Tab-separated table of C-alpha atoms and ligand atoms in Angstrom:
chain	number	residue	atom	x	y	z
V	99	MET	CA	1.956	-21.588	-8.724
V	100	LYS	CA	-1.623	-22.081	-9.567
V	101	ASN	CA	-3.999	-19.855	-7.577
V	102	LEU	CA	-3.346	-16.203	-6.139
V	103	LEU	CA	-5.958	-15.182	-3.625
V	104	PHE	CA	-6.575	-11.397	-3.132
V	105	ILE	CA	-7.670	-9.656	-0.126
V	106	GLY	CA	-8.738	-6.413	-0.745
V	107	PRO	CA	-9.694	-6.145	-4.290
V	108	GLY	CA	-9.440	-2.327	-5.106
V	109	ALA	CA	-7.319	-0.360	-7.420
V	110	ILE	CA	-3.795	-1.539	-6.487
V	111	GLY	CA	-5.322	-5.093	-6.765
V	112	SER	CA	-7.039	-4.791	-10.004
V	113	VAL	CA	-3.556	-3.565	-11.893
V	114	LEU	CA	-1.736	-6.837	-10.033
V	115	CYS	CA	-4.620	-9.125	-11.476
V	116	TRP	CA	-4.563	-7.979	-14.432
V	117	HIS	CA	-0.695	-8.402	-14.620
V	118	TRP	CA	-0.848	-12.023	-13.382
V	119	GLN	CA	-3.968	-13.514	-14.480
V	120	PRO	CA	-2.468	-14.991	-17.602
V	121	HIS	CA	-0.322	-16.801	-15.589
V	122	VAL	CA	-2.145	-18.120	-12.165
V	123	LYS	CA	-5.814	-18.184	-11.016
V	124	PRO	CA	-6.898	-15.373	-9.301
V	125	TRP	CA	-9.160	-15.462	-7.106
V	126	VAL	CA	-10.583	-13.071	-3.837
V	127	PHE	CA	-11.557	-13.544	-0.230
V	128	PRO	CA	-14.636	-11.772	0.417
V	129	HIS	CA	-13.290	-9.908	3.575
V	130	ARG	CA	-16.056	-7.366	3.624
V	131	PRO	CA	-19.767	-8.127	3.138
V	132	ASP	CA	-20.067	-4.992	0.275
V	133	MET	CA	-16.873	-6.036	-1.607
V	134	HIS	CA	-17.447	-5.151	-5.406
V	135	LEU	CA	-15.001	-6.753	-7.684
V	136	ALA	CA	-13.881	-4.316	-10.719
V	137	THR	CA	-14.654	-6.385	-13.907
V	138	ALA	CA	-12.312	-4.359	-16.216
V	139	LEU	CA	-9.348	-2.273	-16.084
V	140	LEU	CA	-9.063	0.867	-18.683
V	141	ASP	CA	-5.405	1.051	-19.965
V	142	ALA	CA	-4.820	3.779	-22.929
V	143	ASP	CA	-8.469	3.648	-24.162
V	144	GLN	CA	-8.207	-0.479	-24.369
V	145	SER	CA	-10.694	-2.356	-21.610
V	146	GLN	CA	-8.899	-4.878	-20.469
V	147	PRO	CA	-11.142	-7.785	-18.607
V	148	LEU	CA	-10.566	-8.853	-15.040
V	149	HIS	CA	-10.898	-12.800	-14.429
V	150	TRP	CA	-10.996	-12.804	-10.810
V	151	GLN	CA	-13.642	-14.428	-8.996
V	152	ARG	CA	-14.725	-14.846	-5.335
V	153	TRP	CA	-13.080	-17.810	-3.334
V	154	PRO	CA	-16.178	-20.703	-3.408
V	155	ASP	CA	-16.641	-21.837	0.392
V	156	ASP	CA	-16.228	-25.750	-0.617
V	157	ARG	CA	-12.778	-25.190	-2.157
V	158	PRO	CA	-10.135	-26.428	0.022
V	159	TRP	CA	-7.700	-23.784	1.264
V	160	GLN	CA	-4.605	-25.645	0.641
V	161	ASP	CA	-5.100	-24.796	-3.325
V	162	ILE	CA	-4.153	-21.368	-2.315
V	163	ASP	CA	-0.150	-20.966	-3.217
V	164	LEU	CA	0.040	-17.347	-2.617
V	165	VAL	CA	-2.235	-14.195	-1.091
V	166	VAL	CA	-2.002	-10.731	-2.165
V	167	VAL	CA	-3.043	-7.964	0.476
V	168	THR	CA	-4.035	-4.765	-1.105
V	169	THR	CA	-6.249	-3.636	1.369
V	170	LYS	CA	-5.672	0.026	3.218
V	171	ALA	CA	-3.150	-0.280	6.588
V	172	HIS	CA	-6.086	-0.128	9.165
V	173	GLN	CA	-7.549	-3.194	7.188
V	174	VAL	CA	-4.777	-6.211	6.961
V	175	MET	CA	-4.751	-7.164	10.295
V	176	ALA	CA	-9.080	-7.734	10.674
V	177	ALA	CA	-8.758	-9.340	6.977
V	178	VAL	CA	-5.556	-11.533	7.360
V	179	THR	CA	-6.288	-13.103	10.673
V	180	PRO	CA	-8.995	-15.179	10.225
V	181	LEU	CA	-7.133	-16.779	7.085
V	182	LEU	CA	-3.763	-17.459	8.779
V	183	ASP	CA	-4.548	-20.844	10.195
V	184	HIS	CA	-6.130	-22.012	7.080
V	185	LEU	CA	-3.053	-21.484	5.325
V	186	PRO	CA	0.384	-22.586	7.087
V	187	GLN	CA	2.126	-23.175	3.959
V	188	ALA	CA	0.717	-20.035	1.668
V	189	SER	CA	3.124	-17.108	0.876
V	190	TRP	CA	1.845	-13.751	1.299
V	191	LEU	CA	2.499	-10.591	-0.752
V	192	LEU	CA	1.683	-7.046	0.585
V	193	CYS	CA	1.548	-3.890	-0.756
V	194	CYS	CA	-0.271	-0.940	1.174
V	195	ASN	CA	0.557	2.410	2.066
V	196	GLY	CA	2.372	3.354	5.461
V	197	LEU	CA	4.644	1.226	7.620
V	198	GLY	CA	3.706	-1.574	10.719
V	199	ALA	CA	1.090	-3.493	8.510
V	200	GLN	CA	4.127	-4.874	7.029
V	201	GLN	CA	6.132	-6.042	9.879
V	202	TRP	CA	3.089	-7.196	11.824
V	203	LEU	CA	2.508	-9.603	8.801
V	204	ALA	CA	6.318	-10.575	8.842
V	205	GLN	CA	5.816	-11.633	12.343
V	206	GLN	CA	2.345	-13.927	11.660
V	207	ALA	CA	3.648	-15.842	9.194
V	208	PRO	CA	7.644	-15.905	9.187
V	209	ASN	CA	9.595	-16.659	6.050
V	210	ARG	CA	7.047	-16.563	3.914
V	211	VAL	CA	5.918	-12.821	3.473
V	212	LEU	CA	7.109	-10.447	0.519
V	213	TRP	CA	6.241	-6.855	0.599
V	214	ALA	CA	5.559	-4.545	-2.499
V	215	SER	CA	5.336	-1.167	-3.302
V	216	THR	CA	4.480	0.333	-6.457
V	217	THR	CA	3.688	4.275	-8.376
V	218	GLU	CA	1.208	2.410	-10.992
V	219	GLY	CA	-1.400	5.058	-10.602
V	220	VAL	CA	-5.125	3.254	-10.993
V	221	ARG	CA	-8.562	4.784	-9.630
V	222	PRO	CA	-12.069	3.516	-9.989
V	223	MET	CA	-14.175	5.325	-12.624
V	224	GLY	CA	-17.330	4.613	-10.758
V	225	ASP	CA	-18.672	2.204	-13.190
V	226	GLY	CA	-17.542	-0.969	-11.909
V	227	ARG	CA	-14.032	-0.736	-14.262
V	228	MET	CA	-10.224	0.900	-13.026
V	229	GLN	CA	-8.722	3.327	-14.864
V	230	ARG	CA	-5.004	2.886	-15.167
V	231	SER	CA	-4.013	6.788	-15.270
V	232	GLY	CA	-0.126	6.132	-14.996
V	233	SER	CA	2.182	3.274	-15.320
V	234	GLY	CA	4.772	3.187	-12.622
V	235	LEU	CA	7.171	0.539	-11.381
V	236	THR	CA	6.221	-2.261	-8.527
V	237	LEU	CA	8.971	-3.446	-6.466
V	238	LEU	CA	8.793	-6.498	-4.621
V	239	GLY	CA	11.476	-7.918	-1.658
V	240	PRO	CA	11.318	-9.895	1.013
V	241	ALA	CA	9.819	-8.820	4.737
V	242	SER	CA	13.091	-7.123	6.111
V	243	GLY	CA	15.572	-9.037	8.241
V	244	SER	CA	13.551	-12.110	7.297
V	245	ALA	CA	15.026	-15.093	4.979
V	246	LEU	CA	12.598	-16.570	2.680
V	247	ASN	CA	11.475	-20.384	2.576
V	248	ALA	CA	12.022	-22.037	-0.789
V	249	ALA	CA	8.689	-22.631	-1.526
V	250	THR	CA	8.155	-18.404	-0.845
V	251	GLN	CA	11.741	-17.938	-2.910
V	252	GLN	CA	9.753	-19.918	-5.896
V	253	ARG	CA	6.805	-18.267	-6.119
V	254	ALA	CA	8.825	-14.516	-5.819
V	255	GLN	CA	10.466	-15.949	-8.988
V	256	LEU	CA	7.283	-16.674	-10.847
V	257	LEU	CA	6.021	-13.315	-9.823
V	258	LEU	CA	8.526	-11.761	-11.307
V	259	GLU	CA	8.874	-13.851	-14.797
V	260	PRO	CA	5.775	-11.907	-16.574
V	261	LYS	CA	7.795	-8.719	-18.239
V	262	SER	CA	4.519	-7.101	-19.091
V	263	PRO	CA	2.074	-5.344	-18.877
V	264	LEU	CA	3.254	-3.801	-15.663
V	265	THR	CA	6.946	-3.499	-14.817
V	266	LEU	CA	8.199	-5.443	-12.015
V	267	GLU	CA	11.518	-5.491	-9.909
V	268	TRP	CA	13.240	-7.030	-7.360
V	269	ARG	CA	14.811	-5.412	-4.284
V	270	ASP	CA	16.653	-7.368	-1.273
V	271	ASP	CA	15.650	-4.668	0.962
V	272	LEU	CA	12.786	-2.706	0.394
V	273	LEU	CA	12.527	-0.995	3.323
V	274	PRO	CA	14.539	2.443	2.078
V	275	THR	CA	11.645	2.444	-0.424
V	276	LEU	CA	8.619	1.758	2.225
V	277	TRP	CA	10.519	4.709	4.488
V	278	LEU	CA	10.774	7.344	1.440
V	279	LYS	CA	6.908	6.456	0.426
V	280	LEU	CA	6.261	7.220	3.900
V	281	ALA	CA	8.097	10.222	4.367
V	282	VAL	CA	6.332	11.627	1.428
V	283	ASN	CA	2.733	10.673	2.300
V	284	ALA	CA	3.583	12.146	6.052
V	285	VAL	CA	3.527	15.680	4.329
V	286	ILE	CA	1.594	15.249	1.453
V	287	ASN	CA	-1.524	13.377	2.559
V	288	PRO	CA	-2.326	14.871	6.014
V	289	LEU	CA	-2.156	18.325	4.819
V	290	THR	CA	-4.327	18.046	1.474
V	291	ALA	CA	-6.705	15.990	3.275
V	292	TRP	CA	-7.335	18.406	6.547
V	293	HIS	CA	-6.984	21.612	4.018
V	294	GLY	CA	-8.628	20.000	0.645
V	295	LEU	CA	-5.992	20.850	-1.106
V	296	ARG	CA	-4.801	18.896	-5.025
V	297	ASN	CA	-1.416	17.632	-4.292
V	298	GLY	CA	0.255	20.606	-6.637
V	299	GLU	CA	-1.526	23.074	-4.270
V	300	LEU	CA	1.470	22.292	-2.033
V	301	LEU	CA	3.698	24.121	-3.962
V	302	ASP	CA	2.180	27.225	-2.816
V	303	ALA	CA	4.841	29.178	-0.701
V	304	GLN	CA	2.117	29.707	2.476
V	305	TRP	CA	2.920	25.365	2.760
V	306	ARG	CA	6.671	25.440	2.578
V	307	THR	CA	7.717	26.096	6.183
V	308	GLU	CA	5.056	23.332	7.345
V	309	ILE	CA	6.892	21.065	4.731
V	310	GLU	CA	10.381	21.867	6.087
V	311	THR	CA	9.308	21.149	9.852
V	312	LEU	CA	7.619	18.052	9.109
V	313	CYS	CA	10.641	16.655	6.765
V	314	ALA	CA	13.065	17.899	9.799
V	315	GLU	CA	11.138	15.832	12.263
V	316	ILE	CA	10.922	12.954	9.290
V	317	GLN	CA	14.917	13.122	9.372
V	318	THR	CA	15.517	12.770	13.115
V	319	VAL	CA	12.983	9.835	13.510
V	320	ALA	CA	14.625	8.048	10.752
V	321	ARG	CA	18.148	8.687	11.482
V	322	ALA	CA	17.016	7.325	15.302
V	323	CYS	CA	15.700	4.205	13.234
V	324	GLN	CA	18.752	3.813	11.159
V	325	GLN	CA	17.112	4.543	8.019
V	326	ILE	CA	18.835	6.665	5.416
V	327	LEU	CA	16.278	9.100	3.803
V	328	PRO	CA	17.348	11.835	1.221
V	329	ASN	CA	18.968	14.915	2.297
V	330	ASP	CA	16.614	16.877	0.003
V	331	LEU	CA	13.788	15.455	1.476
V	332	VAL	CA	11.777	18.494	0.861
V	333	GLU	CA	12.541	18.765	-2.843
V	334	ARG	CA	11.306	14.927	-3.227
V	335	VAL	CA	8.362	15.738	-1.603
V	336	LEU	CA	7.739	18.506	-3.715
V	337	ALA	CA	8.587	16.659	-6.747
V	338	VAL	CA	5.715	14.061	-6.140
V	339	ALA	CA	3.352	16.997	-5.334
V	340	THR	CA	3.787	18.326	-8.899
V	341	ALA	CA	3.939	14.917	-10.362
V	342	THR	CA	0.993	14.470	-9.129
V	343	ALA	CA	-0.293	17.782	-9.179
V	344	HIS	CA	-3.873	17.224	-9.981
V	345	ASN	CA	-4.661	14.263	-7.871
V	346	HIS	CA	-6.390	14.280	-4.613
V	347	SER	CA	-4.448	12.355	-2.269
V	348	SER	CA	-5.747	8.968	-0.928
V	349	MET	CA	-6.146	10.384	2.406
V	350	ARG	CA	-8.137	13.379	1.004
V	351	LEU	CA	-10.283	10.908	-0.622
V	352	ASP	CA	-10.859	8.709	2.557
V	353	VAL	CA	-11.615	11.788	4.610
V	354	GLU	CA	-13.741	13.404	2.185
V	355	ALA	CA	-15.678	10.032	1.620
V	356	GLY	CA	-16.352	9.725	5.704
V	357	ARG	CA	-14.473	6.373	5.445
V	358	HIS	CA	-11.418	5.334	7.931
V	359	ASN	CA	-7.934	7.144	6.838
V	360	GLU	CA	-4.340	5.583	6.702
V	361	ILE	CA	-3.075	8.671	9.347
V	362	ASP	CA	-2.228	6.032	12.413
V	363	PHE	CA	0.097	3.978	9.793
V	364	ILE	CA	1.405	7.146	8.484
V	365	ASN	CA	2.072	9.853	10.669
V	366	GLY	CA	1.191	7.591	13.901
V	367	TYR	CA	4.115	5.323	12.821
V	368	LEU	CA	6.345	7.826	12.790
V	369	VAL	CA	5.199	9.408	15.850
V	370	ARG	CA	5.312	5.620	17.764
V	371	GLN	CA	9.003	5.291	16.417
V	372	GLY	CA	10.064	8.627	17.531
V	373	TYR	CA	8.395	8.104	20.593
V	374	GLU	CA	10.591	4.465	21.621
V	375	ALA	CA	13.801	6.330	20.373
V	376	GLY	CA	12.970	9.355	22.697
V	377	VAL	CA	12.940	11.825	20.013
V	378	LYS	CA	10.102	14.524	20.041
V	379	THR	CA	7.557	14.566	17.050
V	380	PRO	CA	5.543	17.446	18.339
V	381	ARG	CA	4.353	18.414	14.518
V	382	LEU	CA	4.079	15.072	13.112
V	383	ALA	CA	1.556	14.558	16.480
V	384	LEU	CA	-0.183	17.364	15.848
V	385	TRP	CA	-1.197	15.982	12.382
V	386	GLN	CA	-1.917	12.761	13.496
V	387	GLN	CA	-4.306	14.163	16.092
V	388	ARG	CA	-5.653	16.068	13.251
V	389	LEU	CA	-6.763	13.194	11.176
V	390	SER	CA	-7.676	10.845	13.933
V	391	SER	CA	-10.120	13.419	14.579
V	392	ARG	CA	-11.502	12.900	11.484
V	393	GLN	CA	-11.850	9.087	11.660
V	394	PRO	CA	-15.476	7.785	11.559
V	395	PRO	CA	-16.701	6.134	14.532
V	396	SER	CA	-15.917	2.402	14.316
O	148	LIG	O1	-1.410	8.255	-0.809
O	148	LIG	C1	-1.460	9.085	-1.927
O	148	LIG	O2	-2.616	9.550	-2.624
O	148	LIG	C2	-0.157	9.106	-2.986
O	148	LIG	O3	0.998	8.476	-2.107
O	148	LIG	C3	0.394	9.998	-2.996
O	148	LIG	C4	2.103	10.504	-3.088
O	148	LIG	C5	0.120	11.046	-1.917
O	148	LIG	C6	-0.106	10.844	-4.279
O	148	LIG	O4	-1.312	11.386	-4.390
């Protein structure tokens, strides 16, 4: 494998580029006219240059072996669609919040899609660099229910080979991980975004009933979708709020910056799954409506 093409070169894209750049050439597809490429990643006070470059118009598309998509969930379809016809042989790796975009991509490129989930902490420093704020675990696996073709299996092996700087592991089924992350985000993100809270402020007793109500609805939807979430979901949510106590959630950052937020792929996904299964989700729907009202006009 020689060439990786990133779409969405933000915080998570930067950390993945840093991990793989000694082994493959990282390119970036300019999916937005105002796209900026981070120049370096600061890890434990060491500035690590990022070597990615814009994909030139005159290079043949067949040089691309694998596309790494790290856009926001609501940008996946618009960013990926123009490339699908150019890349009939390439493999895809999608790492984004929520659910819905993952299944969509798996349908577009059958047997060629990997899903990923990461707990790496990375944030923009505002000067063109990214700061790695916490090391985490990055999981890769095949799109659920899909067999990978031989080329994609081989590329997945190569992605897993470097043992540092990130920790990567393979999962045969990533869907339970994505569901748990979805469940945690469906509670923390809208509450912190709507009320302007740091994640840790959700530990205050005044939010307990809301958190319990949301977790109970999420459990019902998960069961209807044959997904098993931990019984102690409330405690899991509070554990993430504790571990990220000083952070502003991604949804709060989006709302406060006047950007589009990911509510349709988080609470919205759960509401749609609930509707299809005949499960009522009034509280999840209320938060979807509230955060939808904070979307900027498109
Ligand atoms: O979306 C986010 O911000 C994060 O997934 C989480 C876990 C809520 C922490 O800030």
